[in-house]
Amino acid sequence: MSLPGTWIWVLSQDDDFDAANRRRRPGVDVSCCEHARRAGESLVLLGSLLFATLKIHQTPSHNDYNSWVSRELGGLLAASVLYILYTYSAIVSLDLPPPPRAPTPTLTNSRNARSQTPTPPMRRSPADEKAGFLWMSVPKNYRPSTDDGILTAVLLGPLVAAALLCTSLHPTIPTATIPSEYAVGLPQGWAIEPPFSLPGPSALSPQESLLLGRYAAVNLGTLTSAILLVHVCAAAWLESRTPKDANVTADTERRSVPRSEVLRGALFLAFMLAVSGAVFLLRVVFRELGVGIWRHLSPFDTLASALFYQVTLYVALRMAHRGFTLGELGFVCFGGSAIFIEGLSISKAALWPLSTPYIKSFRLPTPLVIFQTVLVGGPFLVGFLLAPLLVLSRHAAQTPVRRRRRPPPAQAPTPRVAQLDALDARRITLLTRRRLALALLFFTLLIVTGPIGLWARWALRSRDPWLWAIRWVLARRRRAGLLSYWAALGGVSVAGWMRQLARGRRWRGESMGMNININMNGMGAALNGMVGDTSALFAASGEFLDRAPTLGLNARRKYFHGLVVVMFVPGIAFDPAFTHLAFSVAFALFVFAEYVRYFAIYPLGAAIHLFMNEFLDTKDGGTAILSHFYLLTGCAGALWLEGPSRLLSFTGLLVLGIGDALASIVGKRLGRHAWSPTTAKTLEGSAAFVVAVVASAWALRLCGLAESFATVRYVLVIMLAAVLEALSDQNDNLTLPLFTWSALVLADVVR
């Protein structure tokens, strides 16, 4: 019998162990297993960044750039180890019951749609007071999890940045083999114009600028990680110095955090300004003393990065309430800060082209980077500027009709009069929502065509961004074919799922003797007509997906993992630059769709809400639904990073679309040996993950869609990723693909 099997057999003889779920029953201390799981995850992250640090340190460079960068990373590793050693035994609550399997919610109206999704309670013990929290935040602001993910927030961003730097320090594709129509520095097949260059006499070449920009990316990663550690340590220190209050419950509030939201915001603002000022002064002192810490970030960049990173931490935590763990929050905000710094550097280069030595971009400054800055940052700017109208839209949708009735007359109204008053109130509500929707549409178009469009035109050197995009898309016939292919697959999938979900709701309502009346505002009927009338393809897809109501939640979610593989493998294989832009457009559409859903914008808000509610699991208990964002970012991340290899561009699709999906299915159906009594992840599922990813990579190589690679190294890296996937409690759709990409780069898998 294998060691894991023996371990499970021994535990099964214990009356406190639930053999069916391979975990101890609620209320039993499983601290050793939980600590072992977290120790394994910590070792994977720490070991990976240590390997990157040593690799950079051993690479010779001018001006001791690599030496100072390796010192930064080494200092971050030391700080992380000290933090973990200090708080290791008091981070997670160890008496958590196993999270229940999330059933498909049964809805009677859109108002209680989210309330039907069960969220496992996060019970905390007094020993958990040293858990990681952002300054002026409380446990109820975070997604319930057995792990705060502090090392993911602190180490994963610098690891990705270090891997990017290694792609420039150790290029794998000779420049002479790249056709002149492609941008130099990108892998073969990237049909995009050459990167922008500056006209100044001291301006650097695009490759030299890219190398310095990626040094700045590592500086940004260590800077943001240091700021996050300062927040966490300061919050823990303040909590330990605050007298105990019996009126404060440990599972919802903290003693050091005031109840007033206004006071919380003011204290966070003061602390943010203090930290940003301290970081700015440190950068100035380092420059005067000749210390190379954060050398490639100017004092202005350091101050802007510190302010933006902390603002995004606070805003994301408040807007996506209970949507992030601390690890996911820190990593997402690091990515947002990286895009912000790129946009800021492009703006400075366009404003002062003669005095700017180089464009501080972490990718080659092609139009793809400019459009990504617009498409990722633009929707959030629109949401910020139109926040009052969005709040009014949600308020109008949530206000009960009885609150809108006219004041009663002196005499008691007859039933007929009351019925007419209620009907008038509904009409007024509908009219108000329509006007708000039209106002939102108008101002959104005004902002997109106004400041956002003007910035894109300015960054593109006075070229109209709309005309440039149209001409670029029409420059190749295959792009029109890809658009048609994606539209057909997307239409078939959405239409088929709308059809079967509507049938599933009717079936559930009839089986329970309930009369479910869901008003889809005509959308469901239109889609059903489209499925039945347009073509045999839509009809066949509808018949195939009619089985979906009998599938479990996990199978319905993994369907979309497979869908992204079918949709985007042809795009990455035959036109990666166009797929890069398509991913950015999809991200922008997802943001606007989330606005429509959450703020109940007429007429599609309820329909989108009900559709997405069918695919929620226990990690989607927050105000914002983030799973589709994580899936998109995980699949697109390897392509957005613009690595030097075609094989690396497929990393997200292979890891999530194939590996993670098969690991989940195999683990649930065939899994017998759990990694730990505190997790449902199994060794069989991890083995399926490794086999599926490696086999898919070899299939790409045999089809001529990827270069030759070192198979043994590739297998070892995928095995390491499988271990991280099994041990981590963070959302693997976000973290796993980017970790795998970084490890593949550092291991020199593609030679």
JSON list of N, CA and C in Angstrom, two decimals, residues 221-274:
[
{"chain": "A", "resi": 221, "resn": "GLY", "atom": "N", "xyz": [7.35, 44.90, -8.36]},
{"chain": "A", "resi": 221, "resn": "GLY", "atom": "CA", "xyz": [6.89, 43.76, -7.59]},
{"chain": "A", "resi": 221, "resn": "GLY", "atom": "C", "xyz": [7.37, 43.78, -6.15]},
{"chain": "A", "resi": 222, "resn": "THR", "atom": "N", "xyz": [8.65, 44.08, -5.95]},
{"chain": "A", "resi": 222, "resn": "THR", "atom": "CA", "xyz": [9.17, 44.14, -4.58]},
{"chain": "A", "resi": 222, "resn": "THR", "atom": "C", "xyz": [8.59, 45.33, -3.82]},
{"chain": "A", "resi": 223, "resn": "LEU", "atom": "N", "xyz": [8.35, 46.44, -4.52]},
{"chain": "A", "resi": 223, "resn": "LEU", "atom": "CA", "xyz": [7.77, 47.62, -3.86]},
{"chain": "A", "resi": 223, "resn": "LEU", "atom": "C", "xyz": [6.36, 47.33, -3.36]},
{"chain": "A", "resi": 224, "resn": "THR", "atom": "N", "xyz": [5.51, 46.79, -4.22]},
{"chain": "A", "resi": 224, "resn": "THR", "atom": "CA", "xyz": [4.14, 46.51, -3.81]},
{"chain": "A", "resi": 224, "resn": "THR", "atom": "C", "xyz": [4.08, 45.44, -2.73]},
{"chain": "A", "resi": 225, "resn": "SER", "atom": "N", "xyz": [4.95, 44.45, -2.81]},
{"chain": "A", "resi": 225, "resn": "SER", "atom": "CA", "xyz": [4.98, 43.42, -1.77]},
{"chain": "A", "resi": 225, "resn": "SER", "atom": "C", "xyz": [5.41, 44.00, -0.43]},
{"chain": "A", "resi": 226, "resn": "ALA", "atom": "N", "xyz": [6.39, 44.90, -0.46]},
{"chain": "A", "resi": 226, "resn": "ALA", "atom": "CA", "xyz": [6.82, 45.54, 0.78]},
{"chain": "A", "resi": 226, "resn": "ALA", "atom": "C", "xyz": [5.70, 46.38, 1.38]},
{"chain": "A", "resi": 227, "resn": "ILE", "atom": "N", "xyz": [4.96, 47.08, 0.54]},
{"chain": "A", "resi": 227, "resn": "ILE", "atom": "CA", "xyz": [3.84, 47.89, 1.03]},
{"chain": "A", "resi": 227, "resn": "ILE", "atom": "C", "xyz": [2.77, 47.00, 1.67]},
{"chain": "A", "resi": 228, "resn": "LEU", "atom": "N", "xyz": [2.48, 45.88, 1.03]},
{"chain": "A", "resi": 228, "resn": "LEU", "atom": "CA", "xyz": [1.47, 44.98, 1.59]},
{"chain": "A", "resi": 228, "resn": "LEU", "atom": "C", "xyz": [1.92, 44.42, 2.93]},
{"chain": "A", "resi": 229, "resn": "LEU", "atom": "N", "xyz": [3.19, 44.05, 3.04]},
{"chain": "A", "resi": 229, "resn": "LEU", "atom": "CA", "xyz": [3.69, 43.55, 4.33]},
{"chain": "A", "resi": 229, "resn": "LEU", "atom": "C", "xyz": [3.62, 44.63, 5.40]},
{"chain": "A", "resi": 230, "resn": "VAL", "atom": "N", "xyz": [3.87, 45.89, 5.03]},
{"chain": "A", "resi": 230, "resn": "VAL", "atom": "CA", "xyz": [3.75, 46.98, 6.00]},
{"chain": "A", "resi": 230, "resn": "VAL", "atom": "C", "xyz": [2.31, 47.10, 6.48]},
{"chain": "A", "resi": 231, "resn": "HIS", "atom": "N", "xyz": [1.36, 47.00, 5.56]},
{"chain": "A", "resi": 231, "resn": "HIS", "atom": "CA", "xyz": [-0.05, 47.07, 5.94]},
{"chain": "A", "resi": 231, "resn": "HIS", "atom": "C", "xyz": [-0.41, 45.94, 6.90]},
{"chain": "A", "resi": 232, "resn": "VAL", "atom": "N", "xyz": [-0.03, 44.73, 6.56]},
{"chain": "A", "resi": 232, "resn": "VAL", "atom": "CA", "xyz": [-0.39, 43.57, 7.37]},
{"chain": "A", "resi": 232, "resn": "VAL", "atom": "C", "xyz": [0.26, 43.65, 8.75]},
{"chain": "A", "resi": 233, "resn": "CYS", "atom": "N", "xyz": [1.53, 44.01, 8.79]},
{"chain": "A", "resi": 233, "resn": "CYS", "atom": "CA", "xyz": [2.22, 44.09, 10.08]},
{"chain": "A", "resi": 233, "resn": "CYS", "atom": "C", "xyz": [1.68, 45.23, 10.93]},
{"chain": "A", "resi": 234, "resn": "ALA", "atom": "N", "xyz": [1.39, 46.37, 10.30]},
{"chain": "A", "resi": 234, "resn": "ALA", "atom": "CA", "xyz": [0.84, 47.49, 11.06]},
{"chain": "A", "resi": 234, "resn": "ALA", "atom": "C", "xyz": [-0.54, 47.16, 11.61]},
{"chain": "A", "resi": 235, "resn": "ALA", "atom": "N", "xyz": [-1.37, 46.48, 10.81]},
{"chain": "A", "resi": 235, "resn": "ALA", "atom": "CA", "xyz": [-2.70, 46.09, 11.29]},
{"chain": "A", "resi": 235, "resn": "ALA", "atom": "C", "xyz": [-2.59, 45.11, 12.44]},
{"chain": "A", "resi": 236, "resn": "ALA", "atom": "N", "xyz": [-1.66, 44.16, 12.36]},
{"chain": "A", "resi": 236, "resn": "ALA", "atom": "CA", "xyz": [-1.48, 43.19, 13.45]},
{"chain": "A", "resi": 236, "resn": "ALA", "atom": "C", "xyz": [-0.96, 43.87, 14.71]},
{"chain": "A", "resi": 237, "resn": "TRP", "atom": "N", "xyz": [-0.04, 44.81, 14.54]},
{"chain": "A", "resi": 237, "resn": "TRP", "atom": "CA", "xyz": [0.50, 45.53, 15.70]},
{"chain": "A", "resi": 237, "resn": "TRP", "atom": "C", "xyz": [-0.59, 46.34, 16.39]},
{"chain": "A", "resi": 238, "resn": "LEU", "atom": "N", "xyz": [-1.41, 47.05, 15.61]},
{"chain": "A", "resi": 238, "resn": "LEU", "atom": "CA", "xyz": [-2.47, 47.85, 16.20]},
{"chain": "A", "resi": 238, "resn": "LEU", "atom": "C", "xyz": [-3.51, 46.97, 16.90]},
{"chain": "A", "resi": 239, "resn": "GLU", "atom": "N", "xyz": [-3.81, 45.82, 16.32]},
{"chain": "A", "resi": 239, "resn": "GLU", "atom": "CA", "xyz": [-4.77, 44.91, 16.95]},
{"chain": "A", "resi": 239, "resn": "GLU", "atom": "C", "xyz": [-4.24, 44.39, 18.28]},
{"chain": "A", "resi": 240, "resn": "SER", "atom": "N", "xyz": [-2.95, 44.11, 18.34]},
{"chain": "A", "resi": 240, "resn": "SER", "atom": "CA", "xyz": [-2.37, 43.59, 19.60]},
{"chain": "A", "resi": 240, "resn": "SER", "atom": "C", "xyz": [-2.31, 44.65, 20.68]},
{"chain": "A", "resi": 241, "resn": "ARG", "atom": "N", "xyz": [-2.30, 45.93, 20.30]},
{"chain": "A", "resi": 241, "resn": "ARG", "atom": "CA", "xyz": [-2.22, 47.01, 21.27]},
{"chain": "A", "resi": 241, "resn": "ARG", "atom": "C", "xyz": [-3.59, 47.54, 21.67]},
{"chain": "A", "resi": 242, "resn": "THR", "atom": "N", "xyz": [-4.64, 47.08, 21.04]},
{"chain": "A", "resi": 242, "resn": "THR", "atom": "CA", "xyz": [-5.98, 47.55, 21.36]},
{"chain": "A", "resi": 242, "resn": "THR", "atom": "C", "xyz": [-6.58, 46.70, 22.46]},
{"chain": "A", "resi": 243, "resn": "PRO", "atom": "N", "xyz": [-7.13, 47.32, 23.50]},
{"chain": "A", "resi": 243, "resn": "PRO", "atom": "CA", "xyz": [-7.73, 46.52, 24.59]},
{"chain": "A", "resi": 243, "resn": "PRO", "atom": "C", "xyz": [-8.88, 45.68, 24.08]},
{"chain": "A", "resi": 244, "resn": "LYS", "atom": "N", "xyz": [-9.07, 44.54, 24.70]},
{"chain": "A", "resi": 244, "resn": "LYS", "atom": "CA", "xyz": [-10.13, 43.64, 24.30]},
{"chain": "A", "resi": 244, "resn": "LYS", "atom": "C", "xyz": [-11.49, 44.23, 24.63]},
{"chain": "A", "resi": 245, "resn": "ASP", "atom": "N", "xyz": [-12.43, 44.01, 23.73]},
{"chain": "A", "resi": 245, "resn": "ASP", "atom": "CA", "xyz": [-13.79, 44.51, 23.88]},
{"chain": "A", "resi": 245, "resn": "ASP", "atom": "C", "xyz": [-14.74, 43.33, 23.74]},
{"chain": "A", "resi": 246, "resn": "ALA", "atom": "N", "xyz": [-15.52, 43.10, 24.77]},
{"chain": "A", "resi": 246, "resn": "ALA", "atom": "CA", "xyz": [-16.42, 41.96, 24.74]},
{"chain": "A", "resi": 246, "resn": "ALA", "atom": "C", "xyz": [-17.52, 42.11, 23.71]},
{"chain": "A", "resi": 247, "resn": "ASN", "atom": "N", "xyz": [-17.79, 43.34, 23.27]},
{"chain": "A", "resi": 247, "resn": "ASN", "atom": "CA", "xyz": [-18.86, 43.56, 22.30]},
{"chain": "A", "resi": 247, "resn": "ASN", "atom": "C", "xyz": [-18.44, 43.29, 20.87]},
{"chain": "A", "resi": 248, "resn": "VAL", "atom": "N", "xyz": [-17.16, 43.04, 20.65]},
{"chain": "A", "resi": 248, "resn": "VAL", "atom": "CA", "xyz": [-16.66, 42.80, 19.30]},
{"chain": "A", "resi": 248, "resn": "VAL", "atom": "C", "xyz": [-16.54, 41.30, 19.09]},
{"chain": "A", "resi": 249, "resn": "THR", "atom": "N", "xyz": [-17.20, 40.79, 18.08]},
{"chain": "A", "resi": 249, "resn": "THR", "atom": "CA", "xyz": [-17.13, 39.36, 17.76]},
{"chain": "A", "resi": 249, "resn": "THR", "atom": "C", "xyz": [-15.96, 39.10, 16.84]},
{"chain": "A", "resi": 250, "resn": "ALA", "atom": "N", "xyz": [-15.24, 38.00, 17.09]},
{"chain": "A", "resi": 250, "resn": "ALA", "atom": "CA", "xyz": [-14.00, 37.75, 16.36]},
{"chain": "A", "resi": 250, "resn": "ALA", "atom": "C", "xyz": [-14.24, 37.37, 14.91]},
{"chain": "A", "resi": 251, "resn": "ASP", "atom": "N", "xyz": [-15.44, 36.90, 14.57]},
{"chain": "A", "resi": 251, "resn": "ASP", "atom": "CA", "xyz": [-15.65, 36.41, 13.21]},
{"chain": "A", "resi": 251, "resn": "ASP", "atom": "C", "xyz": [-16.12, 37.49, 12.25]},
{"chain": "A", "resi": 252, "resn": "THR", "atom": "N", "xyz": [-16.44, 38.69, 12.74]},
{"chain": "A", "resi": 252, "resn": "THR", "atom": "CA", "xyz": [-16.92, 39.73, 11.84]},
{"chain": "A", "resi": 252, "resn": "THR", "atom": "C", "xyz": [-16.13, 41.02, 11.96]},
{"chain": "A", "resi": 253, "resn": "GLU", "atom": "N", "xyz": [-15.65, 41.37, 13.15]},
{"chain": "A", "resi": 253, "resn": "GLU", "atom": "CA", "xyz": [-14.98, 42.64, 13.36]},
{"chain": "A", "resi": 253, "resn": "GLU", "atom": "C", "xyz": [-13.63, 42.42, 14.03]},
{"chain": "A", "resi": 254, "resn": "ARG", "atom": "N", "xyz": [-12.87, 43.51, 14.10]},
{"chain": "A", "resi": 254, "resn": "ARG", "atom": "CA", "xyz": [-11.62, 43.51, 14.84]},
{"chain": "A", "resi": 254, "resn": "ARG", "atom": "C", "xyz": [-11.65, 44.66, 15.82]},
{"chain": "A", "resi": 255, "resn": "ARG", "atom": "N", "xyz": [-10.98, 44.49, 16.94]},
{"chain": "A", "resi": 255, "resn": "ARG", "atom": "CA", "xyz": [-11.03, 45.50, 17.99]},
{"chain": "A", "resi": 255, "resn": "ARG", "atom": "C", "xyz": [-10.45, 46.82, 17.54]},
{"chain": "A", "resi": 256, "resn": "SER", "atom": "N", "xyz": [-9.41, 46.76, 16.71]},
{"chain": "A", "resi": 256, "resn": "SER", "atom": "CA", "xyz": [-8.71, 47.98, 16.32]},
{"chain": "A", "resi": 256, "resn": "SER", "atom": "C", "xyz": [-9.38, 48.74, 15.19]},
{"chain": "A", "resi": 257, "resn": "VAL", "atom": "N", "xyz": [-10.40, 48.17, 14.59]},
{"chain": "A", "resi": 257, "resn": "VAL", "atom": "CA", "xyz": [-11.07, 48.79, 13.44]},
{"chain": "A", "resi": 257, "resn": "VAL", "atom": "C", "xyz": [-12.38, 49.41, 13.90]},
{"chain": "A", "resi": 258, "resn": "PRO", "atom": "N", "xyz": [-12.57, 50.71, 13.74]},
{"chain": "A", "resi": 258, "resn": "PRO", "atom": "CA", "xyz": [-13.83, 51.34, 14.17]},
{"chain": "A", "resi": 258, "resn": "PRO", "atom": "C", "xyz": [-15.01, 50.87, 13.33]},
{"chain": "A", "resi": 259, "resn": "ARG", "atom": "N", "xyz": [-16.19, 50.98, 13.89]},
{"chain": "A", "resi": 259, "resn": "ARG", "atom": "CA", "xyz": [-17.40, 50.55, 13.19]},
{"chain": "A", "resi": 259, "resn": "ARG", "atom": "C", "xyz": [-17.80, 51.52, 12.09]},
{"chain": "A", "resi": 260, "resn": "SER", "atom": "N", "xyz": [-17.48, 52.79, 12.25]},
{"chain": "A", "resi": 260, "resn": "SER", "atom": "CA", "xyz": [-17.88, 53.81, 11.28]},
{"chain": "A", "resi": 260, "resn": "SER", "atom": "C", "xyz": [-17.10, 53.64, 9.97]},
{"chain": "A", "resi": 261, "resn": "GLU", "atom": "N", "xyz": [-17.82, 53.54, 8.86]},
{"chain": "A", "resi": 261, "resn": "GLU", "atom": "CA", "xyz": [-17.17, 53.40, 7.56]},
{"chain": "A", "resi": 261, "resn": "GLU", "atom": "C", "xyz": [-16.41, 54.67, 7.19]},
{"chain": "A", "resi": 262, "resn": "VAL", "atom": "N", "xyz": [-16.95, 55.82, 7.56]},
{"chain": "A", "resi": 262, "resn": "VAL", "atom": "CA", "xyz": [-16.27, 57.08, 7.25]},
{"chain": "A", "resi": 262, "resn": "VAL", "atom": "C", "xyz": [-14.95, 57.17, 7.99]},
{"chain": "A", "resi": 263, "resn": "LEU", "atom": "N", "xyz": [-14.96, 56.79, 9.27]},
{"chain": "A", "resi": 263, "resn": "LEU", "atom": "CA", "xyz": [-13.73, 56.83, 10.05]},
{"chain": "A", "resi": 263, "resn": "LEU", "atom": "C", "xyz": [-12.72, 55.81, 9.52]},
{"chain": "A", "resi": 264, "resn": "ARG", "atom": "N", "xyz": [-13.19, 54.64, 9.11]},
{"chain": "A", "resi": 264, "resn": "ARG", "atom": "CA", "xyz": [-12.28, 53.65, 8.51]},
{"chain": "A", "resi": 264, "resn": "ARG", "atom": "C", "xyz": [-11.60, 54.23, 7.27]},
{"chain": "A", "resi": 265, "resn": "GLY", "atom": "N", "xyz": [-12.40, 54.84, 6.40]},
{"chain": "A", "resi": 265, "resn": "GLY", "atom": "CA", "xyz": [-11.84, 55.41, 5.18]},
{"chain": "A", "resi": 265, "resn": "GLY", "atom": "C", "xyz": [-10.83, 56.51, 5.48]},
{"chain": "A", "resi": 266, "resn": "ALA", "atom": "N", "xyz": [-11.12, 57.34, 6.47]},
{"chain": "A", "resi": 266, "resn": "ALA", "atom": "CA", "xyz": [-10.19, 58.43, 6.82]},
{"chain": "A", "resi": 266, "resn": "ALA", "atom": "C", "xyz": [-8.88, 57.87, 7.37]},
{"chain": "A", "resi": 267, "resn": "LEU", "atom": "N", "xyz": [-8.97, 56.87, 8.23]},
{"chain": "A", "resi": 267, "resn": "LEU", "atom": "CA", "xyz": [-7.76, 56.27, 8.77]},
{"chain": "A", "resi": 267, "resn": "LEU", "atom": "C", "xyz": [-6.95, 55.56, 7.69]},
{"chain": "A", "resi": 268, "resn": "PHE", "atom": "N", "xyz": [-7.63, 54.90, 6.75]},
{"chain": "A", "resi": 268, "resn": "PHE", "atom": "CA", "xyz": [-6.89, 54.27, 5.66]},
{"chain": "A", "resi": 268, "resn": "PHE", "atom": "C", "xyz": [-6.21, 55.32, 4.79]},
{"chain": "A", "resi": 269, "resn": "LEU", "atom": "N", "xyz": [-6.89, 56.42, 4.52]},
{"chain": "A", "resi": 269, "resn": "LEU", "atom": "CA", "xyz": [-6.30, 57.49, 3.71]},
{"chain": "A", "resi": 269, "resn": "LEU", "atom": "C", "xyz": [-5.05, 58.05, 4.38]},
{"chain": "A", "resi": 270, "resn": "ALA", "atom": "N", "xyz": [-5.14, 58.29, 5.69]},
{"chain": "A", "resi": 270, "resn": "ALA", "atom": "CA", "xyz": [-3.98, 58.83, 6.40]},
{"chain": "A", "resi": 270, "resn": "ALA", "atom": "C", "xyz": [-2.81, 57.85, 6.37]},
{"chain": "A", "resi": 271, "resn": "PHE", "atom": "N", "xyz": [-3.10, 56.57, 6.60]},
{"chain": "A", "resi": 271, "resn": "PHE", "atom": "CA", "xyz": [-2.04, 55.57, 6.58]},
{"chain": "A", "resi": 271, "resn": "PHE", "atom": "C", "xyz": [-1.45, 55.42, 5.18]},
{"chain": "A", "resi": 272, "resn": "MET", "atom": "N", "xyz": [-2.30, 55.46, 4.15]},
{"chain": "A", "resi": 272, "resn": "MET", "atom": "CA", "xyz": [-1.82, 55.35, 2.77]},
{"chain": "A", "resi": 272, "resn": "MET", "atom": "C", "xyz": [-0.87, 56.50, 2.44]},
{"chain": "A", "resi": 273, "resn": "LEU", "atom": "N", "xyz": [-1.23, 57.72, 2.83]},
{"chain": "A", "resi": 273, "resn": "LEU", "atom": "CA", "xyz": [-0.36, 58.86, 2.54]},
{"chain": "A", "resi": 273, "resn": "LEU", "atom": "C", "xyz": [0.96, 58.74, 3.31]},
{"chain": "A", "resi": 274, "resn": "ALA", "atom": "N", "xyz": [0.89, 58.25, 4.55]},
{"chain": "A", "resi": 274, "resn": "ALA", "atom": "CA", "xyz": [2.11, 58.09, 5.33]},
{"chain": "A", "resi": 274, "resn": "ALA", "atom": "C", "xyz": [3.04, 57.05, 4.71]}
]
